[in-house]
mmCIF file of C-alpha atoms in Angstrom:
data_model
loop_
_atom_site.group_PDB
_atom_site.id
_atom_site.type_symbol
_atom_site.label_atom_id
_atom_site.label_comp_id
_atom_site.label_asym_id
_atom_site.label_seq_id
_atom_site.Cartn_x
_atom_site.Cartn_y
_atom_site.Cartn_z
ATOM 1 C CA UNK K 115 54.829 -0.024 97.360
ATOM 2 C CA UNK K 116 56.280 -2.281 94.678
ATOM 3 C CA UNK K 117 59.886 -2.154 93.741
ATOM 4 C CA UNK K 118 60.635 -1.060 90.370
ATOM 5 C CA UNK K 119 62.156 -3.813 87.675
ATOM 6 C CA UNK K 120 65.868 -3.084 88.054
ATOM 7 C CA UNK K 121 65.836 -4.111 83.738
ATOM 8 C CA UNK K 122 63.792 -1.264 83.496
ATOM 9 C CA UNK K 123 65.682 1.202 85.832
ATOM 10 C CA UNK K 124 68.779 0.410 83.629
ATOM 11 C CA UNK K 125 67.025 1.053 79.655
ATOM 12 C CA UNK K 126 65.923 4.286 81.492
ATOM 13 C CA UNK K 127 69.331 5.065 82.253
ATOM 14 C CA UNK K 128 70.413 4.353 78.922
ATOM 15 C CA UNK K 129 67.864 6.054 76.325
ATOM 16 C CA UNK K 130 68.234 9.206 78.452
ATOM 17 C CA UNK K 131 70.091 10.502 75.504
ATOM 18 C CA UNK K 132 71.340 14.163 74.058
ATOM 19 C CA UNK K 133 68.449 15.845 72.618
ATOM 20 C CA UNK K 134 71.010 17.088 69.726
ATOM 21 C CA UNK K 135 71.644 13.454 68.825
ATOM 22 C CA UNK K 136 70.206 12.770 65.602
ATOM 23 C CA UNK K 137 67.307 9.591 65.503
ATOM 24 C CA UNK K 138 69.023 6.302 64.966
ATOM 25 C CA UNK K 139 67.180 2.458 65.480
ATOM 26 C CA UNK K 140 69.595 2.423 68.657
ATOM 27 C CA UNK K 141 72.033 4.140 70.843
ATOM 28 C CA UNK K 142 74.673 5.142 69.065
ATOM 29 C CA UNK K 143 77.649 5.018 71.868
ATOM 30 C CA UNK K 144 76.499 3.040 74.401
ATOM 31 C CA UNK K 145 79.912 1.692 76.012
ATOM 32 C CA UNK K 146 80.361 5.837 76.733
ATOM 33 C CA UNK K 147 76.956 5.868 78.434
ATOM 34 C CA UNK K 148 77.283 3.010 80.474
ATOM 35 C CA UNK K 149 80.687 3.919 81.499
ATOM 36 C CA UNK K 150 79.577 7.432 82.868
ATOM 37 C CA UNK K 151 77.107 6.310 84.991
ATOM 38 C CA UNK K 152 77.937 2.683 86.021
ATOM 39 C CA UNK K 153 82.460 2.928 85.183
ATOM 40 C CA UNK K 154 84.166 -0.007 82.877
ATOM 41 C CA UNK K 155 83.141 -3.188 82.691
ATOM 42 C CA UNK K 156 84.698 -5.119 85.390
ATOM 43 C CA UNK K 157 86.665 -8.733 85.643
ATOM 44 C CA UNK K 158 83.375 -10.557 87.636
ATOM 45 C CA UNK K 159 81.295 -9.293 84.350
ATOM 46 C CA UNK K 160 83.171 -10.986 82.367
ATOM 47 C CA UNK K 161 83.722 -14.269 84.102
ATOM 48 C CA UNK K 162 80.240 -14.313 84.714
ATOM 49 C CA UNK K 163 79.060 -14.192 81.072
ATOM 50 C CA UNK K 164 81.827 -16.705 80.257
ATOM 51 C CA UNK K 165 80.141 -19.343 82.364
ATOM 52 C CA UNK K 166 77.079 -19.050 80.306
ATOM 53 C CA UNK K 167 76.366 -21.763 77.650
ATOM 54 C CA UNK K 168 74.632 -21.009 74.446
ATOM 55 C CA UNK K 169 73.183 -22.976 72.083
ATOM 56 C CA UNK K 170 72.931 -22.645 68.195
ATOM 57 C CA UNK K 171 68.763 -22.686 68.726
ATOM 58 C CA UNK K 172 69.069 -19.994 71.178
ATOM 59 C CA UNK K 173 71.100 -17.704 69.350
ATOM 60 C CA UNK K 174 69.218 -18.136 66.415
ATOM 61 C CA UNK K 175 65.828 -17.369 68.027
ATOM 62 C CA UNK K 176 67.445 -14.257 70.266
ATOM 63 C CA UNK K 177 68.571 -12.949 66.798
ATOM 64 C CA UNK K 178 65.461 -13.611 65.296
ATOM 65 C CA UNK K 179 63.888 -11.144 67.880
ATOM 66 C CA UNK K 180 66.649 -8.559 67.690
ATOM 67 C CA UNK K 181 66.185 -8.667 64.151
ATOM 68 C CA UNK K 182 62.535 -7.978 64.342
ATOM 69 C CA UNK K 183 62.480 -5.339 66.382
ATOM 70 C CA UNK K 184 65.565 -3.706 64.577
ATOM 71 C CA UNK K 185 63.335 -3.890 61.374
ATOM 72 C CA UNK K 186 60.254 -2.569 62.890
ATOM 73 C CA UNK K 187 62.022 0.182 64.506
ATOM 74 C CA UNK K 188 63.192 1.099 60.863
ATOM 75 C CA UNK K 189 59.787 0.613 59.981
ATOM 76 C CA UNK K 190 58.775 3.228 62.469
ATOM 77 C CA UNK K 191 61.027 5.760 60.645
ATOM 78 C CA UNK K 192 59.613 5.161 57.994
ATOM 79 C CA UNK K 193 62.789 3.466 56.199
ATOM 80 C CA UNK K 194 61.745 1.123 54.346
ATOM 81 C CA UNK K 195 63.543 -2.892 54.108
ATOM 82 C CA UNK K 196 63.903 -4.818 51.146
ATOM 83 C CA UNK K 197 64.236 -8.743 51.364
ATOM 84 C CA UNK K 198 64.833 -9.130 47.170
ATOM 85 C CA UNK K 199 65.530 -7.459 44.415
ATOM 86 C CA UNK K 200 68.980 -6.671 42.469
ATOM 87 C CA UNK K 201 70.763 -4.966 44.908
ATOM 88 C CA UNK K 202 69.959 -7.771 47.648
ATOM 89 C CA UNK K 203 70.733 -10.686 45.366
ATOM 90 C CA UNK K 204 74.158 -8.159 44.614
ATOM 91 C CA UNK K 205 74.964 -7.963 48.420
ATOM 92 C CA UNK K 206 74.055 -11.540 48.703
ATOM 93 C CA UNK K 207 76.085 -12.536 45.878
ATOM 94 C CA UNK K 208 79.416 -10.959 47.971
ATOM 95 C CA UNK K 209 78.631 -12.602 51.058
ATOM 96 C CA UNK K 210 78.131 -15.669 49.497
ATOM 97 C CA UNK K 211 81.925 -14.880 47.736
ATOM 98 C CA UNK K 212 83.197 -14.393 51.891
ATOM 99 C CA UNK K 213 81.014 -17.023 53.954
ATOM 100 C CA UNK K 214 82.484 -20.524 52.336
ATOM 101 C CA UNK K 215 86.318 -18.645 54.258
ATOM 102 C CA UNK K 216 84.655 -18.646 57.374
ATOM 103 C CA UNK K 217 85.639 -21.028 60.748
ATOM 104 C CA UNK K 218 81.869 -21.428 60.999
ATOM 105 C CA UNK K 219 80.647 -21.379 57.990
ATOM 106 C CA UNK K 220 78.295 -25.045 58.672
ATOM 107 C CA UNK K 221 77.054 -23.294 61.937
ATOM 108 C CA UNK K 222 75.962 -20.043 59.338
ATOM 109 C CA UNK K 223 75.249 -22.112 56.410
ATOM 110 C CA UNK K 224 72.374 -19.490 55.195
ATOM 111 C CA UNK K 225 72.608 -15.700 56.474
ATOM 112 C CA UNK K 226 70.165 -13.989 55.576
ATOM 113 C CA UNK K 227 70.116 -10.626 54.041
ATOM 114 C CA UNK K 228 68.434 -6.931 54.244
ATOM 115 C CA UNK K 229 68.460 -3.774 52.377
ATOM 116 C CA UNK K 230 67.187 -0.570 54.423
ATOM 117 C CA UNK K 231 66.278 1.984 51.803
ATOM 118 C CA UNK K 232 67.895 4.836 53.834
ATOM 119 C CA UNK K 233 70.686 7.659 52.833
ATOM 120 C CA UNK K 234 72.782 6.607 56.098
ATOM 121 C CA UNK K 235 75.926 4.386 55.484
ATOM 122 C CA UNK K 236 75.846 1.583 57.761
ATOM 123 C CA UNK K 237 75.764 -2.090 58.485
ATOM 124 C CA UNK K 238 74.832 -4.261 61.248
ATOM 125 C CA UNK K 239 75.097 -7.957 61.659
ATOM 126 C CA UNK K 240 72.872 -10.348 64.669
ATOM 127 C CA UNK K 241 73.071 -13.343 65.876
ATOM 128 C CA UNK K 242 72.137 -16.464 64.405
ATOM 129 C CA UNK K 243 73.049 -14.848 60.907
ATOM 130 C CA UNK K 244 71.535 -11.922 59.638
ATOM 131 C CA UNK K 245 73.113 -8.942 58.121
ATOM 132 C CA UNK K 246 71.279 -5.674 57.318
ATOM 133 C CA UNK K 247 72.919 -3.044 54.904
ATOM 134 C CA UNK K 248 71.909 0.579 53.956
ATOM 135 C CA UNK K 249 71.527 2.024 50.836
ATOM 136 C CA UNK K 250 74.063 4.400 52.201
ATOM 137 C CA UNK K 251 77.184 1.931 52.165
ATOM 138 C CA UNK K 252 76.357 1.192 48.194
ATOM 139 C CA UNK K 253 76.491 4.776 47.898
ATOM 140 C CA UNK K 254 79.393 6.541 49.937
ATOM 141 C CA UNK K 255 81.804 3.048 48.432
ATOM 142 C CA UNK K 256 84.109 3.600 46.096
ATOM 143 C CA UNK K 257 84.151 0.280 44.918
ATOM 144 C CA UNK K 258 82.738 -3.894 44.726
ATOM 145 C CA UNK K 259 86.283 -4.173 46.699
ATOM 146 C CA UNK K 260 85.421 -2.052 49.448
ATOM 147 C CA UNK K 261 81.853 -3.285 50.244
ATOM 148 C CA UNK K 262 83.492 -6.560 50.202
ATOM 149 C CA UNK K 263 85.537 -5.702 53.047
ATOM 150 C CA UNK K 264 82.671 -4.393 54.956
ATOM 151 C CA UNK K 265 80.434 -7.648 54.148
ATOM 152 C CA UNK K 266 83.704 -9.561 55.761
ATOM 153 C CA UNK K 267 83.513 -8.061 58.829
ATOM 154 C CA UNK K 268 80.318 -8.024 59.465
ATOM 155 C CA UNK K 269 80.827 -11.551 59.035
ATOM 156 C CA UNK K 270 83.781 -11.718 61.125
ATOM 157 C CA UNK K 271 81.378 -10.708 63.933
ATOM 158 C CA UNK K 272 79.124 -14.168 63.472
ATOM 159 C CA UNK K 273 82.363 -16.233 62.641
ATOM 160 C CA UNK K 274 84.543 -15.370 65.845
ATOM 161 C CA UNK K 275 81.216 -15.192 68.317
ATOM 162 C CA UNK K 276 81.066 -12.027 68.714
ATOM 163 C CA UNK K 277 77.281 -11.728 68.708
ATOM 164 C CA UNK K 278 77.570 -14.606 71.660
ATOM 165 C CA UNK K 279 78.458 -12.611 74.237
ATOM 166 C CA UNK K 280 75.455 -10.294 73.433
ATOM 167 C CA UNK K 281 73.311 -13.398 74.115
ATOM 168 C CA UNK K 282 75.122 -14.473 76.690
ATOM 169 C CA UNK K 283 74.639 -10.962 78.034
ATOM 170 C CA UNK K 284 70.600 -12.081 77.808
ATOM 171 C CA UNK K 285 70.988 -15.133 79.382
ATOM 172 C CA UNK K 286 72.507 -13.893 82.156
ATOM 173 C CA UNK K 287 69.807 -10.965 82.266
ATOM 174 C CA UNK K 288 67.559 -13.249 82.720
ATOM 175 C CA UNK K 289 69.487 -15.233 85.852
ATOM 176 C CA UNK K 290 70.258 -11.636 87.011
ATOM 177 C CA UNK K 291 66.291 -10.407 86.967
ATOM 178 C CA UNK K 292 65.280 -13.548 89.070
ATOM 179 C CA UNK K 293 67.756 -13.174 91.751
ATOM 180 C CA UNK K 294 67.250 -9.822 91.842
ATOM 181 C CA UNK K 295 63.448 -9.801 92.691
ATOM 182 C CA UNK K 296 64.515 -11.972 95.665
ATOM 183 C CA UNK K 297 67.209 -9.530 96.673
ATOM 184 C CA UNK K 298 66.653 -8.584 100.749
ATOM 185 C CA UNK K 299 67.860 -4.777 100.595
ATOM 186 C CA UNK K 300 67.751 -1.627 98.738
ATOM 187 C CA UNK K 301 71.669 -1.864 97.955
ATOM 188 C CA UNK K 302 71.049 -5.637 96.736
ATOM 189 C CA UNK K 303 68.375 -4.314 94.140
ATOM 190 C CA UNK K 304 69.991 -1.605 93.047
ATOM 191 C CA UNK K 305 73.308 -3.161 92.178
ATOM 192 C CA UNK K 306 71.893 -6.107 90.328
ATOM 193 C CA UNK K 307 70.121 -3.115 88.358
ATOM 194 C CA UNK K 308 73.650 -1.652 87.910
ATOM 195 C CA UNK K 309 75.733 -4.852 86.967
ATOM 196 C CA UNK K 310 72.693 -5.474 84.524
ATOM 197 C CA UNK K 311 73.249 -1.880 82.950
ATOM 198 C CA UNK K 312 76.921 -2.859 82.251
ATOM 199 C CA UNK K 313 76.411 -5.928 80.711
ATOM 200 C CA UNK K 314 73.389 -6.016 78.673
ATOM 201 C CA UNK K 315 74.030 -2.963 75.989
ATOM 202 C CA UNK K 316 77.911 -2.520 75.599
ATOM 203 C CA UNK K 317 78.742 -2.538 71.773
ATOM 204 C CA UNK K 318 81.288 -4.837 70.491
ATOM 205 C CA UNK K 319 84.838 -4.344 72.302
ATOM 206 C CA UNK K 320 87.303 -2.319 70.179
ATOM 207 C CA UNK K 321 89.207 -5.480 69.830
ATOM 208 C CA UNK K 322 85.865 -7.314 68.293
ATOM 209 C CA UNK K 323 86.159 -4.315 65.832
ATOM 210 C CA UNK K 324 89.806 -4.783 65.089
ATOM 211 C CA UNK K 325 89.606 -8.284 64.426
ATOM 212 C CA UNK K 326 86.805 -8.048 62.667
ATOM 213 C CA UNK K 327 88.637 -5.520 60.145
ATOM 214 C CA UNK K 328 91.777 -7.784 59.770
ATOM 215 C CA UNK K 329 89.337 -11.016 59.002
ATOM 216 C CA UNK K 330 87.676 -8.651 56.472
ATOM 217 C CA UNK K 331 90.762 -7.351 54.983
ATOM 218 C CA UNK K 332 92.200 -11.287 54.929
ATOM 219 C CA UNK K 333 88.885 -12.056 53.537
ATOM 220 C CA UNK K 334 88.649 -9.867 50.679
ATOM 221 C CA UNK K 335 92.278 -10.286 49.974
ATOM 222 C CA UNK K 336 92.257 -14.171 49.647
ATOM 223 C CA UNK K 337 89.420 -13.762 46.748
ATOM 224 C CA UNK K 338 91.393 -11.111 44.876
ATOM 225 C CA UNK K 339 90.341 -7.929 45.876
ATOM 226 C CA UNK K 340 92.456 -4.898 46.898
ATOM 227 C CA UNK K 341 91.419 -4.702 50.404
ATOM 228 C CA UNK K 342 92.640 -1.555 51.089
ATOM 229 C CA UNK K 343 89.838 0.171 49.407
ATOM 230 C CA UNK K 344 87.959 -0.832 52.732
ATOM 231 C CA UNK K 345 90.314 1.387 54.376
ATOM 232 C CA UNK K 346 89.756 4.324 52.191
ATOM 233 C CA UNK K 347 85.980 4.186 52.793
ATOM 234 C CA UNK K 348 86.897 4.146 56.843
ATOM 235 C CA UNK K 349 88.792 7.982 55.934
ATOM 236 C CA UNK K 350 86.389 9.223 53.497
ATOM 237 C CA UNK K 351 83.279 8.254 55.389
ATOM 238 C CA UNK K 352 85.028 10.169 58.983
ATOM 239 C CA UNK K 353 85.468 13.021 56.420
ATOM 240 C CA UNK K 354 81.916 12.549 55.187
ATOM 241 C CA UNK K 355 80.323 12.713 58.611
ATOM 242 C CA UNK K 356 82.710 15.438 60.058
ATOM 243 C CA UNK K 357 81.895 17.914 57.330
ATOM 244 C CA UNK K 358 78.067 17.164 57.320
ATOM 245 C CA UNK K 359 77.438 16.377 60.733
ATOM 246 C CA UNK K 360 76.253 12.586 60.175
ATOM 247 C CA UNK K 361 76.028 9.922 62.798
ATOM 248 C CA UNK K 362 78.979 7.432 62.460
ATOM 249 C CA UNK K 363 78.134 4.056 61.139
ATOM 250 C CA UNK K 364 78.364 0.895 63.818
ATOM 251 C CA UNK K 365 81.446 -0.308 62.392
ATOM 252 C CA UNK K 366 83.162 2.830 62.889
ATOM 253 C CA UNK K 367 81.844 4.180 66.632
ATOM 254 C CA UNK K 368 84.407 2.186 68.698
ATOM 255 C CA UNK K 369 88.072 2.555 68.546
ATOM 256 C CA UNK K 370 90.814 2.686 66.991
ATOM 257 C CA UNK K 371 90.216 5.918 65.050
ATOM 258 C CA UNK K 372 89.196 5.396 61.660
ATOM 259 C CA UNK K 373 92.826 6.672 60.239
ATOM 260 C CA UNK K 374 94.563 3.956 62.500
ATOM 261 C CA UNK K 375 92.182 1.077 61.335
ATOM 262 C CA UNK K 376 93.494 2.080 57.747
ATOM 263 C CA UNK K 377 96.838 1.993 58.992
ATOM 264 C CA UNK K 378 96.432 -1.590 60.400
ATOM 265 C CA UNK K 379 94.739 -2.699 57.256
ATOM 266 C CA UNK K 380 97.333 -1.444 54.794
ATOM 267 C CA UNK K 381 99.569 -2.911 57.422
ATOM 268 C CA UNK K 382 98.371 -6.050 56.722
ATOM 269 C CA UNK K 383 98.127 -5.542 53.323
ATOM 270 C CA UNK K 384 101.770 -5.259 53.484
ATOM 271 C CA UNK K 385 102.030 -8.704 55.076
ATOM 272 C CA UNK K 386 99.703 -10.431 53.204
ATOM 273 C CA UNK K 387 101.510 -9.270 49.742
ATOM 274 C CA UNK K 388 104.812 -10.656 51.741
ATOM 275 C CA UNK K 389 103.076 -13.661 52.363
ATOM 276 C CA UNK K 390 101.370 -14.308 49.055
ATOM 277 C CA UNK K 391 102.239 -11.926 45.853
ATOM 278 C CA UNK K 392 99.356 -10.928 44.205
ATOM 279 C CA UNK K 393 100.323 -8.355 40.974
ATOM 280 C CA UNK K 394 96.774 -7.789 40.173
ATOM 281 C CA UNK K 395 93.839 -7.351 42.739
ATOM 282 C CA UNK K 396 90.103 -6.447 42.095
ATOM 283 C CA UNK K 397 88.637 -2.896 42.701
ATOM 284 C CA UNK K 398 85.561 -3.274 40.374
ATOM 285 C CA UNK K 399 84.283 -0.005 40.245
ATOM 286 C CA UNK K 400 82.044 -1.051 37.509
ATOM 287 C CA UNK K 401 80.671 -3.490 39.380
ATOM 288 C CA UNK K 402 79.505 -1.600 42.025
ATOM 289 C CA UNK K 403 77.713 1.055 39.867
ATOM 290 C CA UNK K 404 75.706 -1.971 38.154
ATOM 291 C CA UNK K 405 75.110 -4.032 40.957
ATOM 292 C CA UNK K 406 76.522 -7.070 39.604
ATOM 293 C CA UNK K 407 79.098 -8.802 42.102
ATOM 294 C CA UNK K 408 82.587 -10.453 39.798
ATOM 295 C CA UNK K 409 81.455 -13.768 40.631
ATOM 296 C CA UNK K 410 77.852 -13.474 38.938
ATOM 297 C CA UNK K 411 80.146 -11.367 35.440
ATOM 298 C CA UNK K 412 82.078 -14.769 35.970
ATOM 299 C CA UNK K 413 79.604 -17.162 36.060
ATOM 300 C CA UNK K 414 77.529 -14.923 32.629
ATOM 301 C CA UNK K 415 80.634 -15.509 30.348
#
């Protein structure tokens, strides 16, 4: 009888999900998953992803596949993705505003942008650069201000490399599934299966997060907007969600707690104003109810 693919013994491990949990494209916790049945990622994990090597050509084409299978899954539910139209060229228009700060900005020289037509707030970026927005975020923001900060960290995640360690995570699937079928026992199989488990689908570390909110905060505060208003959508979207029962968007599943990442952010605020007075920052409120981003109300005077 034919051993089982330890790849596969792991995904089956990790879709065996609540039934209560409402449908999402993917798992929504799956660092708390993975920790129940395999414990916390461990020191040799680590070191052995860092020895992996990735190339610009492989995490684009990796991302290219997460990407399509992220949009068909939202095809699936029936959600459906727009590629243009006024509210993309608006989103575009802000990331275009953040991208030209980033470290990496020649490696992500064109990112290319989504619109799912659903009610959910949310926003997810994957390697190689593209970032897909809901509806959702236009709707439960405030303010041009506070989507800006959002668009920043999502592009915080490309910029710092967080999304490498993801495909570093494949790559070393990969190595891991070969030596694995050549594995001599039933122990030897089954802990390649579980070392796989831990590596391949843990969300970005809560310090990924919280550098990604202080690079979005920076971000939005170096082109004039108040980026505290990111911080308000963290506490009113937690209030949102507790009161109607909503999943929690990506960039607010890991932790710190929502009210402490608005701490940190007015925090920084507080540091950046030290650093460099600004009297007058952007909200633009209008903006964000038409859909037109400062720098295109700029550029039509």
């Amino acid at each position: 009888m034919s051993r089982p693919d330890p790849f596969l013994v792991a995904l089956a491990l990790l879709v065996a999900e609540p039934a209560w949990r409402p449908a999402e494209p993917f798992i929504a916790d799956p660092a708390a998953m993975l920790e129940r049945f395999f414990g916390e990622e461990r020191d040799e994990d680590r070191e052995a992803l860092a020895r992996i090597e990735v190339s610009f050509a492989e995490e684009r084409r990796m991302g290219e596949t997460a990407v399509r299978a992220y949009l068909a899954e939202l095809k699936r539910q029936k959600i459906r993705v727009l590629a243009r139209g006024r509210e993309v060229d608006y989103l575009r228009d802000l990331v275009e505003t953040i991208r030209p700060l980033m470290d990496q900005r020649q490696r992500y020289r064109h990112i290319n942008v989504y619109l799912a037509q659903s009610s959910r707030c949310d926003a997810r970026s994957f390697p190689g650069g593209t970032l897909v927005f809901f509806r959702g975020l236009l709707e439960s923001a405030d303010s041009e201000a506070a989507v800006v900060g959002i668009v920043g960290h999502e592009l915080s995640h490309l910029d710092r490399g967080h999304h490498l360690v993801r495909v570093r995570r494949m790559k070393l699937a990969q190595q891991m599934l070969s030596d694995s079928a050549q594995a001599s026992s039933p122990d030897q199989f089954f802990n390649a299966g579980a070392a796989l488990a831990r590596i391949w689908m843990r969300p970005f570390r809560p310090e990924d997060e919280a550098e990604a909110d202080r690079d979005g905060a920076r971000w939005a505060y170096q082109v004039g907007y108040d980026p505290r208003e990111m911080g308000n959508l963290f506490l009113r979207l937690r209030d949102r969600n507790r009161l109607q029962g909503l999943p929690i968007p990506s960039f607010l599943q890991t932790h710190p707690a929502p009210e402490d990442r608005n701490a940190e952010i007015v925090k920084l605020y507080g540091e950046l104003q030290h650093a460099e007075p600004s009297a007058k920052l952007y909200i633009g409120k209008e903006n964000l109810r038409r859909r037109v981003a400062r720098v295109r109300r700029r550029l039509e005077r």
